[in-house]
Amino acid sequence: MPFSTYLFFDGTCREAMSRYAQILNLPAPQFLSLSDLPPDEQAKMPGLPADAVMNCMISFEDSVIMGSDDAEAGPMAGCSLTLTLPDADEAKRVFEALAEGGEVRMALEPTFWSPAFGTLTDRYGIRWMIMAAMQP
């Protein structure tokens, strides 16, 4: 039973999820916007712009990250997305791309459990733990 992650953004969902797909070399996500909903459903969400994202998804292997715009959700707290990459070079590339415009919480460096591990909060307020897989 695979798990999926659902992220909420304060109006930056389209930008964030497109960037994640680009960084991870995945197909661009498909977006369902407020303007795509039937008028009676749109009326239930006053104050949202027509291009607000109601739902989107990027998937890779057996993992899924979904997201939408929800200004009332507040900042992410209490969890991080954890991504294990095949090697330290790829971990460094992804870490640096996600850290751009964000805040590095722990620099990417070797640990006893990974040849490269670091934590960051990206420019969209999403916390990440990036690591390289241990080689046999």
Short mmCIF file of C-alpha atoms in Angstrom, two decimals:
data_model
loop_
_atom_site.label_atom_id
_atom_site.label_comp_id
_atom_site.label_asym_id
_atom_site.label_seq_id
_atom_site.Cartn_x
_atom_site.Cartn_y
_atom_site.Cartn_z
CA MET A 1 0.00 0.00 0.00
CA PRO A 2 1.98 3.06 -1.18
CA PHE A 3 1.68 6.34 0.67
CA SER A 4 1.34 9.70 -1.02
CA THR A 5 2.09 13.16 0.27
CA TYR A 6 -0.27 16.12 -0.12
CA LEU A 7 1.28 19.59 0.12
CA PHE A 8 -0.58 22.87 0.57
CA PHE A 9 0.76 26.14 -0.82
CA ASP A 10 -0.19 29.77 -0.36
CA GLY A 11 -0.75 30.52 -4.05
CA THR A 12 2.56 29.02 -5.25
CA CYS A 13 1.47 25.44 -5.99
CA ARG A 14 1.82 25.70 -9.77
CA GLU A 15 5.32 27.18 -9.52
CA ALA A 16 6.50 24.79 -6.78
CA MET A 17 5.22 21.56 -8.28
CA SER A 18 6.51 22.51 -11.74
CA ARG A 19 9.93 23.21 -10.20
CA TYR A 20 9.95 19.90 -8.28
CA ALA A 21 9.15 18.00 -11.48
CA GLN A 22 11.95 19.84 -13.29
CA ILE A 23 14.52 19.22 -10.52
CA LEU A 24 13.60 15.53 -10.31
CA ASN A 25 13.55 15.10 -14.11
CA LEU A 26 9.87 14.11 -14.11
CA PRO A 27 7.07 14.96 -16.53
CA ALA A 28 5.36 18.28 -15.86
CA PRO A 29 2.33 17.91 -13.59
CA GLN A 30 -1.22 18.36 -14.82
CA PHE A 31 -3.10 21.07 -12.93
CA LEU A 32 -6.78 21.29 -12.07
CA SER A 33 -7.52 24.99 -11.48
CA LEU A 34 -10.49 26.67 -9.84
CA SER A 35 -11.58 27.82 -13.28
CA ASP A 36 -11.80 24.14 -14.38
CA LEU A 37 -14.48 23.38 -11.77
CA PRO A 38 -18.22 23.65 -12.42
CA PRO A 39 -19.58 27.12 -11.51
CA ASP A 40 -21.49 25.83 -8.45
CA GLU A 41 -18.24 24.36 -7.06
CA GLN A 42 -16.33 27.59 -7.81
CA ALA A 43 -18.94 29.50 -5.82
CA LYS A 44 -18.04 27.45 -2.71
CA MET A 45 -14.55 28.98 -2.74
CA PRO A 46 -14.97 32.76 -2.83
CA GLY A 47 -11.84 34.86 -2.79
CA LEU A 48 -9.63 32.38 -4.63
CA PRO A 49 -8.23 33.47 -7.99
CA ALA A 50 -9.38 31.54 -11.07
CA ASP A 51 -5.89 30.11 -11.56
CA ALA A 52 -5.64 28.74 -7.99
CA VAL A 53 -4.62 25.07 -8.12
CA MET A 54 -7.28 22.73 -6.77
CA ASN A 55 -5.18 19.60 -7.37
CA CYS A 56 -2.05 18.39 -9.11
CA MET A 57 0.32 15.44 -8.88
CA ILE A 58 3.83 14.38 -9.74
CA SER A 59 4.72 10.70 -9.54
CA PHE A 60 7.87 8.65 -9.73
CA GLU A 61 8.43 4.96 -9.13
CA ASP A 62 5.77 4.12 -6.53
CA SER A 63 5.69 7.57 -4.90
CA VAL A 64 3.28 10.45 -5.43
CA ILE A 65 3.41 14.07 -4.34
CA MET A 66 0.12 15.91 -4.67
CA GLY A 67 -0.62 19.56 -3.98
CA SER A 68 -3.01 22.48 -4.08
CA ASP A 69 -3.30 26.13 -3.13
CA ASP A 70 -4.81 26.67 0.31
CA ALA A 71 -3.89 29.95 1.99
CA GLU A 72 -5.61 28.85 5.21
CA ALA A 73 -3.47 25.71 5.67
CA GLY A 74 -0.62 27.68 7.27
CA PRO A 75 3.09 26.89 7.04
CA MET A 76 4.31 23.31 6.92
CA ALA A 77 5.50 22.05 10.30
CA GLY A 78 6.30 18.79 11.97
CA CYS A 79 7.42 16.79 8.95
CA SER A 80 9.82 16.76 6.01
CA LEU A 81 9.77 15.13 2.61
CA THR A 82 12.60 12.59 2.54
CA LEU A 83 14.24 11.79 -0.77
CA THR A 84 16.93 9.11 -1.20
CA LEU A 85 18.92 9.47 -4.39
CA PRO A 86 21.21 6.90 -6.03
CA ASP A 87 24.52 8.62 -5.26
CA ALA A 88 26.16 11.64 -3.62
CA ASP A 89 26.50 13.59 -6.88
CA GLU A 90 22.77 13.37 -7.61
CA ALA A 91 21.96 14.16 -3.97
CA LYS A 92 24.13 17.28 -4.23
CA ARG A 93 22.47 18.40 -7.48
CA VAL A 94 18.95 18.01 -6.07
CA PHE A 95 19.88 19.51 -2.67
CA GLU A 96 21.40 22.62 -4.26
CA ALA A 97 18.44 23.09 -6.61
CA LEU A 98 15.89 22.77 -3.79
CA ALA A 99 17.94 25.03 -1.48
CA GLU A 100 18.03 27.87 -4.04
CA GLY A 101 16.04 30.72 -2.50
CA GLY A 102 15.36 28.66 0.63
CA GLU A 103 17.22 27.93 3.86
CA VAL A 104 19.76 25.17 4.46
CA ARG A 105 19.09 23.69 7.89
CA MET A 106 21.92 21.11 7.79
CA ALA A 107 24.56 21.19 5.06
CA LEU A 108 24.79 18.17 2.78
CA GLU A 109 27.65 16.07 4.14
CA PRO A 110 28.67 12.46 4.77
CA THR A 111 27.16 10.74 7.79
CA PHE A 112 27.47 7.24 9.20
CA TRP A 113 24.19 6.27 7.44
CA SER A 114 24.67 8.03 4.10
CA PRO A 115 27.50 9.30 1.89
CA ALA A 116 25.54 12.58 1.66
CA PHE A 117 22.73 13.85 3.91
CA GLY A 118 21.32 17.33 4.49
CA THR A 119 18.13 19.16 5.37
CA LEU A 120 16.58 22.34 4.03
CA THR A 121 13.43 24.39 3.77
CA ASP A 122 12.80 25.37 0.16
CA ARG A 123 11.57 28.76 -1.09
CA TYR A 124 7.96 27.52 -0.81
CA GLY A 125 8.25 26.61 2.88
CA ILE A 126 8.50 22.84 2.29
CA ARG A 127 11.03 20.98 4.45
CA TRP A 128 13.21 18.33 2.80
CA MET A 129 15.68 15.68 3.94
CA ILE A 130 17.95 14.73 1.04
CA MET A 131 20.29 11.74 1.16
CA ALA A 132 22.30 9.43 -1.04
CA ALA A 133 21.80 5.69 -0.84
CA MET A 134 24.53 3.68 0.86
CA GLN A 135 26.58 1.75 -1.65
CA PRO A 136 27.22 -1.96 -0.95
#
